[in-house]
XYZ file of C-alpha atoms in Angstrom:
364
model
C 0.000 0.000 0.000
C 1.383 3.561 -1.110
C 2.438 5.551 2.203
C 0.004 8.556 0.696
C -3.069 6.368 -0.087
C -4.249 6.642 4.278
C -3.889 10.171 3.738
C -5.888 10.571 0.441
C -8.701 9.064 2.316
C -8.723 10.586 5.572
C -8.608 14.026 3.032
C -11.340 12.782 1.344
C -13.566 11.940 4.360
C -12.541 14.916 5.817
C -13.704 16.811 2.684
C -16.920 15.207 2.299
C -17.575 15.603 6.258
C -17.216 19.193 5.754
C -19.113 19.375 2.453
C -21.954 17.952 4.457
C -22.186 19.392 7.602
C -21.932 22.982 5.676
C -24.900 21.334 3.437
C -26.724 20.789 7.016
C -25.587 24.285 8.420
C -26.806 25.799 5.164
C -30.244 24.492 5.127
C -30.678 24.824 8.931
C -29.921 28.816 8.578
C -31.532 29.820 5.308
C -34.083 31.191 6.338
C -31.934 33.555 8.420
C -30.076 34.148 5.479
C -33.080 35.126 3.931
C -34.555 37.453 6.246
C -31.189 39.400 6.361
C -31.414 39.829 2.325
C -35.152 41.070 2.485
C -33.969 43.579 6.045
C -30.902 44.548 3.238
C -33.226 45.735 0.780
C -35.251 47.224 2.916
C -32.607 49.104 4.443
C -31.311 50.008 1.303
C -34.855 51.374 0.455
C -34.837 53.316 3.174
C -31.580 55.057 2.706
C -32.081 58.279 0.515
C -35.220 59.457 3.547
C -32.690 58.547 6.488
C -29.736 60.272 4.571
C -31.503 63.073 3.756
C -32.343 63.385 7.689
C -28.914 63.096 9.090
C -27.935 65.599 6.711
C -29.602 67.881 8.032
C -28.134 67.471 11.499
C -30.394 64.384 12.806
C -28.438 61.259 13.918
C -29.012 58.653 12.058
C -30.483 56.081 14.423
C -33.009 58.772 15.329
C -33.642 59.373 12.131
C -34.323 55.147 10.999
C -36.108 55.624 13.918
C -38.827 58.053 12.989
C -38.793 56.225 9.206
C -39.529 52.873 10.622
C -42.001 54.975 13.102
C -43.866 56.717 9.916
C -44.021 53.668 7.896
C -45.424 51.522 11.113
C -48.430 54.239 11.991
C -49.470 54.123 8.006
C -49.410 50.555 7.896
C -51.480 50.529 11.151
C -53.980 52.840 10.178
C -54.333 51.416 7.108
C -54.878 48.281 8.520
C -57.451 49.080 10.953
C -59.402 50.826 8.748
C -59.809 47.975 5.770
C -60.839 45.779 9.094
C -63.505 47.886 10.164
C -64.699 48.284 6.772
C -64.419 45.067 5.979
C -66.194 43.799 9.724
C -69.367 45.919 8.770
C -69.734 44.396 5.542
C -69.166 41.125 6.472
C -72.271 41.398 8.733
C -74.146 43.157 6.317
C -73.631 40.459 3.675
C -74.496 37.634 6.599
C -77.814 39.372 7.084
C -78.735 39.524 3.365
C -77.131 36.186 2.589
C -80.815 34.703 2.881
C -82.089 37.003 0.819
C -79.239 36.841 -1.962
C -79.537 32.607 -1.978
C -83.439 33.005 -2.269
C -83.214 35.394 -5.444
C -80.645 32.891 -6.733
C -82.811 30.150 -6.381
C -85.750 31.751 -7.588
C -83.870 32.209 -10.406
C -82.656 28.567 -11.305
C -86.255 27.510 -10.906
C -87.670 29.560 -12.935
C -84.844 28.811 -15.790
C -84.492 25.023 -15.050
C -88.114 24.578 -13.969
C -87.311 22.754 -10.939
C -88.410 22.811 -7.448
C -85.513 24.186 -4.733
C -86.156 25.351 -1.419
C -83.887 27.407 0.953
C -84.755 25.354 3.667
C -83.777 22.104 2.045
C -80.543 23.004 0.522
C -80.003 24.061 4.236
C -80.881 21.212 6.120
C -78.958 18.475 3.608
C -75.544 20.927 3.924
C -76.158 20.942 7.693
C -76.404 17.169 7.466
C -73.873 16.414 4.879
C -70.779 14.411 5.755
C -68.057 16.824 4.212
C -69.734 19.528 5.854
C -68.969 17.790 8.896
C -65.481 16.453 8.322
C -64.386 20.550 7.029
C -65.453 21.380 10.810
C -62.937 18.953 12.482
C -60.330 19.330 10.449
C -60.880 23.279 10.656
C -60.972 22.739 14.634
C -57.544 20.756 14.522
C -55.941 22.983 12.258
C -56.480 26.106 14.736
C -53.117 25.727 16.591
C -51.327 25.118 12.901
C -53.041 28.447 12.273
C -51.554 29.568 15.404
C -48.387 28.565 14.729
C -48.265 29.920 11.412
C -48.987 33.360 12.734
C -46.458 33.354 15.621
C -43.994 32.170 13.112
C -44.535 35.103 10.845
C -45.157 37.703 13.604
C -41.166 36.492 14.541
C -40.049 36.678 11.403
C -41.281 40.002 10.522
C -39.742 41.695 13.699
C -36.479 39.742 12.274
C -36.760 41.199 9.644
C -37.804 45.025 11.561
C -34.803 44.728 13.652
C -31.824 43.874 10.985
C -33.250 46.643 8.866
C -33.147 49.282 11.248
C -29.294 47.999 12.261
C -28.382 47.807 8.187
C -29.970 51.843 7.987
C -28.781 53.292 10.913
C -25.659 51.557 11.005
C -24.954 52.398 7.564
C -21.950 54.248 6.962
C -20.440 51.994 9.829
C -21.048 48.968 8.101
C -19.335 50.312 4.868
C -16.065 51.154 6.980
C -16.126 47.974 8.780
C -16.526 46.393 5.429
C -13.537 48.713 3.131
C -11.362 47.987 6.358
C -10.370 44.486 5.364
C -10.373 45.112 1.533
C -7.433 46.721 -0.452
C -7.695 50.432 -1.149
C -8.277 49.221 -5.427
C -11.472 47.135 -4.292
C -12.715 49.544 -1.478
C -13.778 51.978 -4.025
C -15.886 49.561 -5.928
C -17.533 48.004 -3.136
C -18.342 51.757 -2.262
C -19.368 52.372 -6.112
C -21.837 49.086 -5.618
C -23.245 50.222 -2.671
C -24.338 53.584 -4.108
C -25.556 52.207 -7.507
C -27.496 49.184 -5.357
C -29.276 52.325 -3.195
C -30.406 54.180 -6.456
C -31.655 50.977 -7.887
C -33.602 50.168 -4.971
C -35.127 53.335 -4.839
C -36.046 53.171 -8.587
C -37.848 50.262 -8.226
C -39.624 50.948 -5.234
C -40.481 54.274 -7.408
C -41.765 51.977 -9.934
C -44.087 49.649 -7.790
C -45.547 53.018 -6.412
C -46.283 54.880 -9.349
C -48.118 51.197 -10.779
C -50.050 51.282 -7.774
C -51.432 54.360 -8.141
C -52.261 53.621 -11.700
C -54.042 50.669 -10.797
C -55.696 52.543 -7.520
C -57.126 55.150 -10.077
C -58.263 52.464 -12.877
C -60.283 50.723 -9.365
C -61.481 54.048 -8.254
C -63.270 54.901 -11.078
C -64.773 51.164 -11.757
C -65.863 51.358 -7.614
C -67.449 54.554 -8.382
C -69.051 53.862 -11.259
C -70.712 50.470 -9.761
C -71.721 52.532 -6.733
C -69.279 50.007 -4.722
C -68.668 51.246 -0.785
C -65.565 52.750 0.241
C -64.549 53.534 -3.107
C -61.562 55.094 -2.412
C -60.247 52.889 0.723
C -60.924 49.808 -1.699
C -59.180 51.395 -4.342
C -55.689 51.876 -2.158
C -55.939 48.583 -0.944
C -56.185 47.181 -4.199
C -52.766 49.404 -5.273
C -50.764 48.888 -2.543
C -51.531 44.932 -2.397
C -51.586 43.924 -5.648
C -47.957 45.835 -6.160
C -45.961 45.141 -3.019
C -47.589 41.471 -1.998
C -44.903 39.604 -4.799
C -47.533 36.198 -6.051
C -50.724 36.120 -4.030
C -50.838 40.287 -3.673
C -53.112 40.325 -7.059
C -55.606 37.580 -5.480
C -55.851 39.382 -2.536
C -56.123 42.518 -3.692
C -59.509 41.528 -5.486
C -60.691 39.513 -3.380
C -61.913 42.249 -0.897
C -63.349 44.291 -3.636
C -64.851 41.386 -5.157
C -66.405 40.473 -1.629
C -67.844 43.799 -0.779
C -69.441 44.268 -4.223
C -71.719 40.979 -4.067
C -73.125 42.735 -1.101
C -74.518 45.377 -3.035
C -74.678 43.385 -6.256
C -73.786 39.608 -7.283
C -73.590 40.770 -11.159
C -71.353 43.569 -9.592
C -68.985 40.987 -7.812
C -68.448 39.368 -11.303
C -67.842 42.617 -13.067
C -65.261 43.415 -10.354
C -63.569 40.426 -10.744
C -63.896 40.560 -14.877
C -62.287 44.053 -14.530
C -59.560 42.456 -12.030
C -58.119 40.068 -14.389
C -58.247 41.979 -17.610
C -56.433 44.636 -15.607
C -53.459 42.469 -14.886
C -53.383 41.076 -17.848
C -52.629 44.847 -19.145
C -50.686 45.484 -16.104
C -47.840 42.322 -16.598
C -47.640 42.358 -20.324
C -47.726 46.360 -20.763
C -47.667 48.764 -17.617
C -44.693 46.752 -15.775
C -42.155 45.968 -18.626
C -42.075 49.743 -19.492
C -42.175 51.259 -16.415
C -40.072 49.027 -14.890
C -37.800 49.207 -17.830
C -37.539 52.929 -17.368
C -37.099 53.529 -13.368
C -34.365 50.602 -13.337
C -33.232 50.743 -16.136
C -33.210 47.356 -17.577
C -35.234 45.536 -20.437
C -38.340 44.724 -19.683
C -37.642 40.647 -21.582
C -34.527 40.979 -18.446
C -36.838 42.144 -15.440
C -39.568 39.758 -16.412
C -37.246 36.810 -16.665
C -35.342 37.626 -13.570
C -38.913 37.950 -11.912
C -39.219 34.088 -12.510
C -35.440 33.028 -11.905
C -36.318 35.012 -8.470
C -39.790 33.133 -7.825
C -37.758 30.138 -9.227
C -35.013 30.219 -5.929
C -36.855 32.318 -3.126
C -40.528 31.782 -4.020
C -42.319 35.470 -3.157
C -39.307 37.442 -1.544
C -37.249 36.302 -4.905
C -39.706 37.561 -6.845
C -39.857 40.916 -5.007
C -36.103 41.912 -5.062
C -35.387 40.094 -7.675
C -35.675 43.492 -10.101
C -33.505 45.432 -8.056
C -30.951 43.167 -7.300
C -30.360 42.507 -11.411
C -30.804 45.852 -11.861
C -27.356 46.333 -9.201
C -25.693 43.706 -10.929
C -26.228 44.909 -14.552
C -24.803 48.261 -13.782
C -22.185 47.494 -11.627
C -21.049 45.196 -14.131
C -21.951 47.523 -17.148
C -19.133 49.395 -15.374
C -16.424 47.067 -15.980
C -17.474 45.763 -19.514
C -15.690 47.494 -22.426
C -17.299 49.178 -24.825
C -15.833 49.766 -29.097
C -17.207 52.396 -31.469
C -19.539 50.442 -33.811
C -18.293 50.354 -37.738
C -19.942 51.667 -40.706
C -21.328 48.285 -41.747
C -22.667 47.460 -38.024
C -24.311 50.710 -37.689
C -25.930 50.738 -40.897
C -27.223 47.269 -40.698
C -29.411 49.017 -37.472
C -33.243 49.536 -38.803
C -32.686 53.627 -37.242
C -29.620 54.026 -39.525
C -31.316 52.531 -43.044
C -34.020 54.793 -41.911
C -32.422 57.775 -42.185
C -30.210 56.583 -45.198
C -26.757 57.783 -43.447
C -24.370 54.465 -45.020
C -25.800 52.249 -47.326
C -24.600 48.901 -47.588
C -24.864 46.418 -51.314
C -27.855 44.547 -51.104
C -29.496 46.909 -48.466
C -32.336 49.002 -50.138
């Protein structure tokens, strides 16, 4: 036996032994890892406000401080008012429940000439065994429920807390960071930092300005219908639909959707008609150009880095997936070399044939 071949193997089961208890280590902290990207972006979001405060003489942490503070209140408010809304017509539509299920079955026996009866359709649902079953299972699934909840209450002030130590500690966190680089690389990690912050804030610009297109195009189909709490409905369905990345759209019309079969069924469905078509316009033509424009990036690249981003972090990839191409393209774009293009190359361009400055044989 070669001296070296006890060696080779301890290296290799020393190598695999590490490969796999990083593996373990990796998935066991991931979604840590996670939460600190989304508190980075957030912090990063937050920077040009909390900049703009401490120069002006404000330290910074009080200044994060009355950001987060601001942005908390809002939220709040927000929330508390969509809840009473939504409580009062959730009891209204209880109470006329009877009333809507009679006119619908009115209407199926006079179409079908049949024979329902409220009271029937009542008694064999109240009787039925699936009926049954979706009550235990929905009484053994409260503490999953439960669970669910605490889990995401934790991981949101994760996620509060990192973000107010990435903003505040900011310019900290850059020296500590340029301390154990070279002076060469210091400046582009400073240079990546700044374009990452304007990038952020573009596309946060973006999602905005889309939601108060869409919060307009709502309004005015709320208003027309006659739909209550026109205008509340008509934030909710902006702000939700553009900064809940996958399920924001569904539960953005949902509420509208609900609240308008309580004044009208036929006005639910028109809601809901309008909802779709609306995205539709919104993915294919509203997004692509705006967000082509605020980030600067083609709209074929933000769309497909939308999936690669749903593809590796579900919802949060999808959500910073823009911004964090968006950094990468132009810090790169930095570094990539750019030539004058030649006479033939610029005339094969459909602009330059257009206005006829070099014409090449065979090109008419």
């Amino acid at each position: 036996m070669p001296r070296w071949l006890p060696r080779a193997v301890l290296l290799v089961l020393g190598l695999v032994a590490c490969y796999q208890l990083g593996s373990w280590a990796f998935h066991q902290l991931i979604g840590l890892l996670v939460n600190v990207l989304i508190a980075f972006f957030l912090a990063l979001a937050i920077e040009p406000a909390v900049s703009g405060m401490a120069a002006r003489g404000m330290r910074r942490g009080l200044a994060t401080f009355l950001v987060f503070l601001g942005v908390f209140v809002a939220s709040v408010g927000f929330v508390v008012l969509l809840g009473s809304m939504l409580a009062g017509q959730i009891v209204d539509m209880v109470e006329d429940f009877p009333r809507y299920l009679d006119s619908v079955i009115n209407t199926i026996n006079a179409t079908f000439h049949t024979e329902l009866s409220r009271l029937a359709i009542q008694d064999s649902l109240l009787r039925s065994d699936w009926l049954q079953k979706y009550a235990q299972d929905s009484a053994s699934g409260v503490l999953d429920v439960s669970a669910t909840l605490l889990g995401g209450l934790f991981r949101l002030l994760t996620v509060g807390l990192f973000s107010f130590y990435f903003a505040a500690d900011g310019p900290r966190l850059r020296r500590a960071l340029c301390s154990v680089l070279p002076p060469a690389k210091q400046s582009e990690v400073l240079r990546a930092w700044e374009i990452a912050v304007a990038k952020t804030g573009g596309y946060l610009y973006s999602r905005g300005l889309m939601a108060l297109v869409s919060g307009a195009a709502h309004y005015v189909l709320f208003a027309v219908l006659g739909v209550p709490y026109a205008p509340a409905l008509a934030v909710w369905v902006g702000l939700v639909s553009q900064f809940i990345p996958t399920i924001g759209t569904y539960l953005a019309g949902a509420l509208p959707t609900l609240i308008a079969f309580t004044v009208n069924p036929w006005y639910a469905l028109y809601v809901l008609g309008f909802v779709v078509v609306y995205q539709q316009f919104e993915n294919y033509v509203l997004q692509p150009k705006l967000t082509s424009r605020s980030v600067d990036i083609h709209p074929a690249v933000a769309f497909g880095s939308v999936i690669a981003g749903t593809a590796l972090l579900g919802a949060v990839g999808a959500l910073i997936a823009i911004p964090a191409v968006a950094t990468l393209q132009a810090f790169l774009g930095a570094y990539v070399k750019r030539y004058e293009l030649t006479e033939e190359a610029d005339a094969a361009t459909p602009a330059s044939r257009r206005r006829g400055r070099v014409r090449l044989p065979g090109l008419r």
